[in-house]
Amino acid sequence: MQSQTSSKPDEQAASSWYPRDDDYYVSVLDSTLAYARRRDYAGPDYGDGMSSQLLQALPVENRVLNLVVQEVVKRTPVDIRPLLRVEHRRNYKGAALFAMANLNYYELACRRSEQDQLAFDPIAEADRLAEWLLEEQITGYSGFCGGHRHEIQHFHTKGVPSDPDIVSTAYAVKALLRATERGLGDEYADIARTATSFLVEDLNYREVDEGAKINYHMNHPEDSYTVNAAALGAGMLVDLYEHFGDEDLRERATKILDHIAANQTDIGGWPYRLPASASHLSMDSHHNGFVIEAFQRYRDVVDADRYAETLEDALEFYRTDLFELDGAPNFDEENAYPRDIHASTQGMLVFVNEGDLEFAERILRWVLANLQVNEGQFYYRKYRHHTKRVTLMRWCQGWMSYALSEFLLAAEERAQSSVETERKRASLHS
């Protein structure tokens, strides 16, 4: 399925732009993937504190203690995971990000005519990760689904590895569809297609006055609604619609996004949950980026006009309130710190989708200057007076490899288009 028209306002204005140091960026991508590959894509993860072997050895379980251990692991300036013997595992969403990054890496090498020079086989890596996504899917539900590999203590409930969620599932679906599109097997897309049943049946797709809603995961509290998770669910339906063309996928995606658009705030962003008081998070950067990306996908695949005003307001808020001019990410609409690498990588993806590669490069250069400790290894967060010196496999390496690969592919396409345009101009004047 193709979009009706393109509405990327910065594309023509930036048509002559090209990254300042693309060979170095490619080297960073290569090193980022190598870091993950050497560790078989397993490592520390955001919110993995409850996988502490010391905590699990206690004879009793206490919600408050779980939260304390989880948040201390997450927030202390130094990494205390080794002290608490926190297990390293491969994250489900992280595996999907690495699969797509490997596919992009191979595509980039082909466009640069460098595929014969690769030191490893990125297609084989992507295929191996896609197979793992199938092997590690959570069974017993209406369709394909996945979830986090660690227990996570929420304020109201506890997420367990057998509790699938739409966020992890949406990225796995995206990775499987791309694997099929790269010729790795139709079965990947066919299995991904069944995730629709998981969304509709298990996550309680239901129509409401302003459109439709879905649950984030099976044990989500009933008194609140997680906006970005719903947006990613709609984005998953758009991805499936683009591949298969089923009208019911488009219709359900539209209804979910209708509801999200109706709840956009006056300043253009969305709180993490509805009502906003249901979460300690406000309009934080990377979650708003998820929502914007879902509307961008709908624009590019289904209809450029339906959410044009919603997207315009959201992008204005996102760029003005959630990023500095030098590309530094703000945490939310009121706080600059902590500056999070996930906010940066999601920003790169959003502005790549807008065709604003110049601003995407600003974000990238900020990350390389502030959160890269060694080439291809990134830290988690920069606070006002210190940096959280831990490399999270999904949060840092997975997101960086995927965002950087998307940026480099867009930059290479821009460069090739520019060369072709100049060639045509020269032939006209010869």
Short mmCIF file of C-alpha atoms in Angstrom, two decimals:
data_model
loop_
_atom_site.label_atom_id
_atom_site.label_comp_id
_atom_site.label_asym_id
_atom_site.label_seq_id
_atom_site.Cartn_x
_atom_site.Cartn_y
_atom_site.Cartn_z
CA MET A 1 0.00 0.00 0.00
CA GLN A 2 1.31 3.46 -0.82
CA SER A 3 0.61 6.83 0.74
CA GLN A 4 -1.48 9.36 -1.11
CA THR A 5 1.09 12.15 -1.04
CA SER A 6 4.31 13.01 0.74
CA SER A 7 4.16 15.76 3.32
CA LYS A 8 7.70 15.96 4.64
CA PRO A 9 8.29 19.70 4.87
CA ASP A 10 12.08 19.67 5.20
CA GLU A 11 12.86 17.31 2.32
CA GLN A 12 13.31 19.83 -0.48
CA ALA A 13 15.00 22.43 1.71
CA ALA A 14 17.59 19.88 2.82
CA SER A 15 17.99 18.15 -0.56
CA SER A 16 21.63 19.19 -0.86
CA TRP A 17 22.54 18.11 2.69
CA TYR A 18 24.96 15.24 3.27
CA PRO A 19 26.47 14.07 6.58
CA ARG A 20 29.74 15.64 7.57
CA ASP A 21 31.56 12.38 8.33
CA ASP A 22 29.64 9.45 6.89
CA ASP A 23 32.61 7.05 6.83
CA TYR A 24 33.09 7.61 10.56
CA TYR A 25 29.38 7.07 11.20
CA VAL A 26 29.53 3.77 9.30
CA SER A 27 32.52 2.78 11.43
CA VAL A 28 30.52 3.60 14.58
CA LEU A 29 27.63 1.45 13.35
CA ASP A 30 30.02 -1.40 12.62
CA SER A 31 31.53 -1.11 16.11
CA THR A 32 28.09 -0.86 17.77
CA LEU A 33 26.96 -4.10 16.16
CA ALA A 34 30.28 -5.77 16.93
CA TYR A 35 29.94 -4.86 20.63
CA ALA A 36 26.53 -6.58 20.73
CA ARG A 37 27.57 -9.53 18.57
CA ARG A 38 30.53 -10.37 20.82
CA ARG A 39 28.10 -10.63 23.73
CA ASP A 40 25.48 -12.53 21.70
CA TYR A 41 23.15 -9.54 22.11
CA ALA A 42 22.75 -10.14 25.86
CA GLY A 43 23.61 -7.66 28.59
CA PRO A 44 22.29 -5.28 31.24
CA ASP A 45 18.82 -3.96 30.59
CA TYR A 46 16.61 -1.11 31.76
CA GLY A 47 14.55 -2.24 34.74
CA ASP A 48 16.36 -5.57 35.18
CA GLY A 49 16.98 -5.19 38.92
CA MET A 50 14.49 -7.88 39.87
CA SER A 51 16.69 -10.43 38.11
CA SER A 52 19.12 -10.03 41.00
CA GLN A 53 20.00 -13.50 42.23
CA LEU A 54 20.33 -12.07 45.75
CA LEU A 55 16.78 -10.68 45.64
CA GLN A 56 15.41 -13.93 44.25
CA ALA A 57 17.11 -15.89 47.04
CA LEU A 58 15.11 -14.11 49.75
CA PRO A 59 12.44 -16.34 51.35
CA VAL A 60 9.72 -13.67 51.02
CA GLU A 61 8.62 -11.29 48.30
CA ASN A 62 7.67 -7.68 48.98
CA ARG A 63 6.45 -5.15 46.43
CA VAL A 64 8.20 -2.22 48.11
CA LEU A 65 11.49 -4.12 48.34
CA ASN A 66 11.16 -5.11 44.69
CA LEU A 67 10.68 -1.46 43.72
CA VAL A 68 13.60 -0.33 45.86
CA VAL A 69 16.03 -2.85 44.36
CA GLN A 70 14.78 -2.25 40.83
CA GLU A 71 15.01 1.55 41.09
CA VAL A 72 18.35 1.57 42.92
CA VAL A 73 19.85 -0.58 40.17
CA LYS A 74 18.33 1.74 37.59
CA ARG A 75 19.29 5.06 39.18
CA THR A 76 22.59 4.77 41.07
CA PRO A 77 25.45 6.71 39.43
CA VAL A 78 27.57 3.55 39.18
CA ASP A 79 26.54 0.13 37.93
CA ILE A 80 25.81 -2.12 40.92
CA ARG A 81 24.45 -5.04 38.89
CA PRO A 82 27.58 -7.16 39.49
CA LEU A 83 27.25 -6.67 43.25
CA LEU A 84 23.61 -7.81 43.21
CA ARG A 85 24.35 -10.54 40.67
CA VAL A 86 21.80 -9.31 38.15
CA GLU A 87 21.52 -11.78 35.29
CA HIS A 88 22.30 -10.68 31.73
CA ARG A 89 19.64 -11.74 29.26
CA ARG A 90 18.73 -11.05 25.68
CA ASN A 91 15.84 -8.60 25.51
CA TYR A 92 12.99 -9.45 23.15
CA LYS A 93 12.55 -5.96 21.73
CA GLY A 94 16.32 -5.57 21.65
CA ALA A 95 16.65 -8.66 19.47
CA ALA A 96 14.17 -7.13 17.02
CA LEU A 97 16.15 -3.87 16.91
CA PHE A 98 19.41 -5.72 16.28
CA ALA A 99 17.79 -7.83 13.55
CA MET A 100 16.64 -4.68 11.72
CA ALA A 101 20.00 -2.97 12.25
CA ASN A 102 21.81 -5.94 10.70
CA LEU A 103 19.47 -5.91 7.70
CA ASN A 104 20.03 -2.17 7.30
CA TYR A 105 23.79 -2.63 7.64
CA TYR A 106 23.82 -5.10 4.75
CA GLU A 107 21.61 -2.83 2.63
CA LEU A 108 23.95 0.08 3.32
CA ALA A 109 26.97 -2.00 2.32
CA CYS A 110 25.24 -2.94 -0.93
CA ARG A 111 24.42 0.69 -1.74
CA ARG A 112 28.05 1.60 -1.10
CA SER A 113 29.23 -1.44 -3.12
CA GLU A 114 31.06 -2.73 -0.04
CA GLN A 115 29.17 -5.97 0.62
CA ASP A 116 32.20 -8.08 -0.38
CA GLN A 117 34.31 -6.31 2.26
CA LEU A 118 32.13 -7.16 5.26
CA ALA A 119 33.88 -8.93 8.12
CA PHE A 120 30.71 -10.82 9.12
CA ASP A 121 27.41 -11.87 7.57
CA PRO A 122 24.72 -9.42 8.75
CA ILE A 123 21.99 -11.32 6.90
CA ALA A 124 22.83 -14.49 8.80
CA GLU A 125 22.81 -12.50 12.05
CA ALA A 126 19.39 -11.02 11.24
CA ASP A 127 18.04 -14.46 10.33
CA ARG A 128 19.39 -15.93 13.57
CA LEU A 129 17.74 -13.17 15.60
CA ALA A 130 14.45 -13.54 13.72
CA GLU A 131 14.47 -17.28 14.46
CA TRP A 132 15.08 -16.48 18.12
CA LEU A 133 12.06 -14.13 18.13
CA LEU A 134 9.94 -17.06 16.95
CA GLU A 135 11.48 -19.50 19.42
CA GLU A 136 11.02 -17.11 22.34
CA GLN A 137 7.51 -15.89 21.53
CA ILE A 138 5.08 -16.25 24.39
CA THR A 139 2.58 -19.01 23.72
CA GLY A 140 -0.93 -19.59 24.96
CA TYR A 141 -2.40 -16.41 23.46
CA SER A 142 -4.51 -15.70 20.40
CA GLY A 143 -1.58 -14.81 18.16
CA PHE A 144 2.12 -14.04 17.93
CA CYS A 145 3.41 -11.97 20.87
CA GLY A 146 6.43 -11.35 23.06
CA GLY A 147 7.52 -9.54 26.19
CA HIS A 148 10.41 -8.50 28.40
CA ARG A 149 12.81 -11.15 29.62
CA HIS A 150 12.96 -9.79 33.18
CA GLU A 151 10.33 -9.44 35.85
CA ILE A 152 9.43 -5.77 36.27
CA GLN A 153 7.79 -4.39 39.39
CA HIS A 154 5.21 -1.73 38.50
CA PHE A 155 3.47 0.42 41.10
CA HIS A 156 0.24 -1.54 40.73
CA THR A 157 1.26 -4.90 39.29
CA LYS A 158 4.28 -7.00 38.47
CA GLY A 159 5.21 -7.73 34.88
CA VAL A 160 6.58 -11.23 34.39
CA PRO A 161 8.38 -12.83 31.42
CA SER A 162 5.20 -14.72 30.52
CA ASP A 163 3.22 -11.45 30.28
CA PRO A 164 3.34 -10.29 26.64
CA ASP A 165 3.01 -6.62 25.75
CA ILE A 166 2.19 -4.69 22.60
CA VAL A 167 5.46 -2.71 22.59
CA SER A 168 7.73 -5.75 22.42
CA THR A 169 5.35 -7.44 20.01
CA ALA A 170 5.17 -4.45 17.65
CA TYR A 171 8.94 -4.31 17.20
CA ALA A 172 9.16 -8.07 16.72
CA VAL A 173 6.47 -7.83 14.03
CA LYS A 174 8.39 -5.03 12.31
CA ALA A 175 11.57 -7.10 12.34
CA LEU A 176 9.85 -10.21 10.99
CA LEU A 177 8.20 -8.26 8.18
CA ARG A 178 11.53 -6.76 7.20
CA ALA A 179 13.13 -10.21 7.28
CA THR A 180 10.52 -11.42 4.79
CA GLU A 181 10.98 -8.34 2.62
CA ARG A 182 14.73 -9.08 2.50
CA GLY A 183 13.98 -12.58 1.26
CA LEU A 184 14.57 -14.54 4.46
CA GLY A 185 11.28 -16.41 4.26
CA ASP A 186 7.55 -15.77 3.89
CA GLU A 187 6.88 -17.65 7.13
CA TYR A 188 8.21 -14.72 9.14
CA ALA A 189 5.53 -12.38 7.81
CA ASP A 190 2.83 -15.04 8.04
CA ILE A 191 3.54 -15.59 11.72
CA ALA A 192 3.79 -11.85 12.38
CA ARG A 193 0.36 -11.43 10.82
CA THR A 194 -1.23 -13.39 13.66
CA ALA A 195 -0.20 -10.64 16.12
CA THR A 196 -3.40 -8.90 15.03
CA SER A 197 -5.38 -11.53 16.95
CA PHE A 198 -3.24 -10.92 20.03
CA LEU A 199 -3.98 -7.18 19.81
CA VAL A 200 -7.70 -7.60 19.18
CA GLU A 201 -8.53 -10.53 21.44
CA ASP A 202 -5.99 -10.54 24.26
CA LEU A 203 -5.35 -6.79 24.54
CA ASN A 204 -9.08 -6.03 24.45
CA TYR A 205 -9.41 -3.88 21.34
CA ARG A 206 -12.63 -1.96 21.99
CA GLU A 207 -14.31 0.95 20.30
CA VAL A 208 -15.03 4.07 22.32
CA ASP A 209 -16.60 7.44 21.57
CA GLU A 210 -13.38 8.93 20.16
CA GLY A 211 -12.15 5.85 18.30
CA ALA A 212 -10.73 2.68 19.88
CA LYS A 213 -8.45 1.60 22.72
CA ILE A 214 -6.20 -1.37 23.50
CA ASN A 215 -4.38 -2.49 26.63
CA TYR A 216 -0.61 -2.25 26.96
CA HIS A 217 -0.28 -5.77 28.39
CA MET A 218 -2.42 -8.40 30.05
CA ASN A 219 -2.12 -7.04 33.60
CA HIS A 220 -2.44 -3.34 32.92
CA PRO A 221 -4.46 -1.43 35.58
CA GLU A 222 -7.97 -0.55 34.46
CA ASP A 223 -7.90 3.01 35.81
CA SER A 224 -5.35 4.36 33.28
CA TYR A 225 -4.36 4.13 29.63
CA THR A 226 -0.81 4.05 28.21
CA VAL A 227 -0.80 6.29 25.15
CA ASN A 228 2.48 5.40 23.49
CA ALA A 229 1.79 1.67 23.77
CA ALA A 230 -1.51 2.13 21.94
CA ALA A 231 0.26 4.19 19.27
CA LEU A 232 2.81 1.44 18.73
CA GLY A 233 -0.04 -1.04 18.41
CA ALA A 234 -1.58 1.14 15.72
CA GLY A 235 1.82 1.39 14.04
CA MET A 236 2.06 -2.41 14.04
CA LEU A 237 -1.30 -2.62 12.28
CA VAL A 238 -0.08 -0.09 9.69
CA ASP A 239 3.07 -2.17 9.12
CA LEU A 240 0.94 -5.27 8.58
CA TYR A 241 -1.46 -3.34 6.34
CA GLU A 242 1.44 -2.16 4.19
CA HIS A 243 2.58 -5.75 3.72
CA PHE A 244 -0.75 -7.58 3.40
CA GLY A 245 -3.28 -4.90 2.41
CA ASP A 246 -6.08 -6.12 4.72
CA GLU A 247 -8.61 -3.31 5.17
CA ASP A 248 -9.50 -4.32 8.72
CA LEU A 249 -5.90 -3.57 9.73
CA ARG A 250 -6.19 -0.04 8.35
CA GLU A 251 -9.57 0.51 9.98
CA ARG A 252 -8.44 -0.62 13.43
CA ALA A 253 -5.24 1.43 13.21
CA THR A 254 -7.30 4.49 12.25
CA LYS A 255 -9.65 4.12 15.20
CA ILE A 256 -6.80 3.72 17.69
CA LEU A 257 -5.04 6.80 16.31
CA ASP A 258 -8.31 8.76 16.25
CA HIS A 259 -8.55 8.29 20.00
CA ILE A 260 -4.92 9.32 20.54
CA ALA A 261 -5.32 12.39 18.34
CA ALA A 262 -8.42 13.40 20.27
CA ASN A 263 -6.39 13.35 23.50
CA GLN A 264 -3.48 15.46 22.27
CA THR A 265 -2.76 18.32 24.67
CA ASP A 266 -2.94 21.97 23.69
CA ILE A 267 0.86 22.20 23.51
CA GLY A 268 1.07 19.29 21.08
CA GLY A 269 2.35 16.42 23.21
CA TRP A 270 0.88 13.50 25.12
CA PRO A 271 1.35 12.44 28.75
CA TYR A 272 2.63 8.95 29.33
CA ARG A 273 -0.76 7.86 30.61
CA LEU A 274 -4.34 9.05 30.64
CA PRO A 275 -5.14 10.52 33.05
CA ALA A 276 -1.75 12.21 33.35
CA SER A 277 -1.87 11.83 37.12
CA ALA A 278 -1.68 8.04 36.73
CA SER A 279 2.08 8.13 36.06
CA HIS A 280 5.16 9.84 37.47
CA LEU A 281 6.18 10.48 33.85
CA SER A 282 4.96 13.60 32.10
CA MET A 283 5.35 14.30 28.36
CA ASP A 284 8.72 12.60 28.19
CA SER A 285 10.76 12.60 25.02
CA HIS A 286 11.09 9.07 23.72
CA HIS A 287 7.48 8.09 24.46
CA ASN A 288 6.22 11.13 22.57
CA GLY A 289 8.58 10.11 19.79
CA PHE A 290 6.85 6.72 19.64
CA VAL A 291 3.48 8.42 19.23
CA ILE A 292 4.76 10.75 16.52
CA GLU A 293 6.36 7.88 14.62
CA ALA A 294 3.03 6.04 14.56
CA PHE A 295 1.35 9.06 13.00
CA GLN A 296 4.24 9.35 10.52
CA ARG A 297 3.79 5.72 9.49
CA TYR A 298 0.07 6.28 8.97
CA ARG A 299 0.83 9.37 6.87
CA ASP A 300 3.38 7.58 4.71
CA VAL A 301 1.43 4.36 4.22
CA VAL A 302 -2.28 5.19 4.47
CA ASP A 303 -3.28 8.85 4.29
CA ALA A 304 -1.18 12.02 4.33
CA ASP A 305 -4.06 14.30 5.34
CA ARG A 306 -6.09 12.68 8.12
CA TYR A 307 -3.70 13.58 10.96
CA ALA A 308 -1.78 16.40 9.27
CA GLU A 309 -2.66 18.99 11.92
CA THR A 310 -2.10 16.56 14.78
CA LEU A 311 1.33 15.69 13.40
CA GLU A 312 2.28 19.29 12.71
CA ASP A 313 1.51 20.33 16.29
CA ALA A 314 3.24 17.27 17.71
CA LEU A 315 6.42 17.86 15.71
CA GLU A 316 6.53 21.51 16.71
CA PHE A 317 6.26 20.56 20.38
CA TYR A 318 8.74 17.71 19.97
CA ARG A 319 11.45 19.77 18.30
CA THR A 320 10.96 22.96 20.34
CA ASP A 321 10.32 21.57 23.83
CA LEU A 322 12.05 18.19 23.79
CA PHE A 323 15.30 19.04 21.99
CA GLU A 324 17.89 21.79 22.22
CA LEU A 325 19.25 23.50 19.11
CA ASP A 326 22.48 21.50 19.34
CA GLY A 327 20.56 18.21 19.29
CA ALA A 328 20.65 17.53 23.04
CA PRO A 329 17.47 15.73 24.16
CA ASN A 330 15.38 17.11 27.00
CA PHE A 331 13.81 14.55 29.30
CA ASP A 332 10.33 16.09 29.14
CA GLU A 333 8.60 19.43 28.59
CA GLU A 334 9.87 20.83 31.90
CA ASN A 335 13.19 19.08 32.57
CA ALA A 336 16.35 18.96 30.52
CA TYR A 337 17.97 16.24 32.64
CA PRO A 338 18.52 13.41 32.58
CA ARG A 339 19.48 13.42 28.90
CA ASP A 340 18.74 9.88 27.78
CA ILE A 341 20.25 8.02 24.83
CA HIS A 342 16.85 6.50 24.02
CA ALA A 343 15.41 10.00 23.65
CA SER A 344 18.25 10.77 21.24
CA THR A 345 17.84 7.66 19.12
CA GLN A 346 14.07 8.06 18.93
CA GLY A 347 14.61 11.67 17.90
CA MET A 348 16.91 10.53 15.11
CA LEU A 349 14.20 8.18 13.85
CA VAL A 350 11.50 10.86 13.97
CA PHE A 351 13.55 13.43 12.06
CA VAL A 352 14.78 10.87 9.55
CA ASN A 353 11.13 10.09 8.87
CA GLU A 354 10.55 13.82 8.33
CA GLY A 355 13.43 14.04 5.87
CA ASP A 356 15.19 16.43 8.25
CA LEU A 357 18.52 14.64 8.18
CA GLU A 358 20.39 17.76 9.22
CA PHE A 359 18.68 17.83 12.62
CA ALA A 360 18.96 14.06 12.93
CA GLU A 361 22.71 14.48 12.47
CA ARG A 362 22.81 17.16 15.16
CA ILE A 363 21.27 14.66 17.58
CA LEU A 364 23.74 12.00 16.48
CA ARG A 365 26.74 14.28 16.97
CA TRP A 366 25.51 15.22 20.45
CA VAL A 367 25.33 11.52 21.38
CA LEU A 368 28.80 10.82 20.00
CA ALA A 369 30.23 13.76 21.96
CA ASN A 370 28.41 13.10 25.23
CA LEU A 371 27.42 9.43 25.59
CA GLN A 372 29.93 7.44 23.54
CA VAL A 373 32.63 6.04 25.81
CA ASN A 374 34.45 4.00 23.15
CA GLU A 375 33.66 3.81 19.46
CA GLY A 376 30.42 1.86 19.26
CA GLN A 377 29.80 1.70 23.03
CA PHE A 378 27.32 4.08 24.62
CA TYR A 379 26.29 5.09 28.09
CA TYR A 380 22.72 5.29 29.29
CA ARG A 381 22.12 8.81 30.63
CA LYS A 382 23.81 12.13 31.24
CA TYR A 383 22.69 13.91 34.40
CA ARG A 384 23.49 17.50 35.26
CA HIS A 385 26.52 16.57 37.38
CA HIS A 386 27.33 13.01 36.38
CA THR A 387 26.86 10.38 33.67
CA LYS A 388 25.23 7.01 34.32
CA ARG A 389 28.16 4.86 33.23
CA VAL A 390 26.45 1.65 32.20
CA THR A 391 25.95 0.25 28.71
CA LEU A 392 22.48 -1.25 28.44
CA MET A 393 22.31 -3.73 25.58
CA ARG A 394 18.84 -2.82 24.31
CA TRP A 395 18.47 0.73 25.57
CA CYS A 396 21.91 1.90 24.39
CA GLN A 397 23.31 -0.51 21.81
CA GLY A 398 20.09 -1.79 20.26
CA TRP A 399 18.47 1.57 19.78
CA MET A 400 21.70 3.21 18.62
CA SER A 401 22.44 0.54 16.01
CA TYR A 402 18.90 0.72 14.64
CA ALA A 403 18.61 4.52 14.62
CA LEU A 404 22.09 5.03 13.16
CA SER A 405 21.45 2.45 10.43
CA GLU A 406 18.17 4.15 9.49
CA PHE A 407 19.93 7.52 9.39
CA LEU A 408 22.77 6.22 7.21
CA LEU A 409 20.38 4.54 4.76
CA ALA A 410 18.41 7.78 4.41
CA ALA A 411 21.63 9.76 3.96
CA GLU A 412 22.90 7.35 1.30
CA GLU A 413 19.58 7.53 -0.53
CA ARG A 414 19.74 11.33 -0.37
CA ALA A 415 23.28 11.31 -1.76
CA GLN A 416 22.41 8.93 -4.59
CA SER A 417 19.34 10.99 -5.46
CA SER A 418 21.47 14.14 -5.54
CA VAL A 419 24.01 12.50 -7.84
CA GLU A 420 21.23 11.34 -10.16
CA THR A 421 19.71 14.82 -10.21
CA GLU A 422 23.05 16.39 -11.10
CA ARG A 423 23.57 13.80 -13.83
CA LYS A 424 20.20 14.64 -15.36
CA ARG A 425 20.94 18.35 -15.19
CA ALA A 426 24.28 17.85 -16.87
CA SER A 427 22.71 15.80 -19.67
CA LEU A 428 20.12 18.52 -20.28
CA HIS A 429 22.81 21.15 -20.67
CA SER A 430 25.20 19.07 -22.74
#
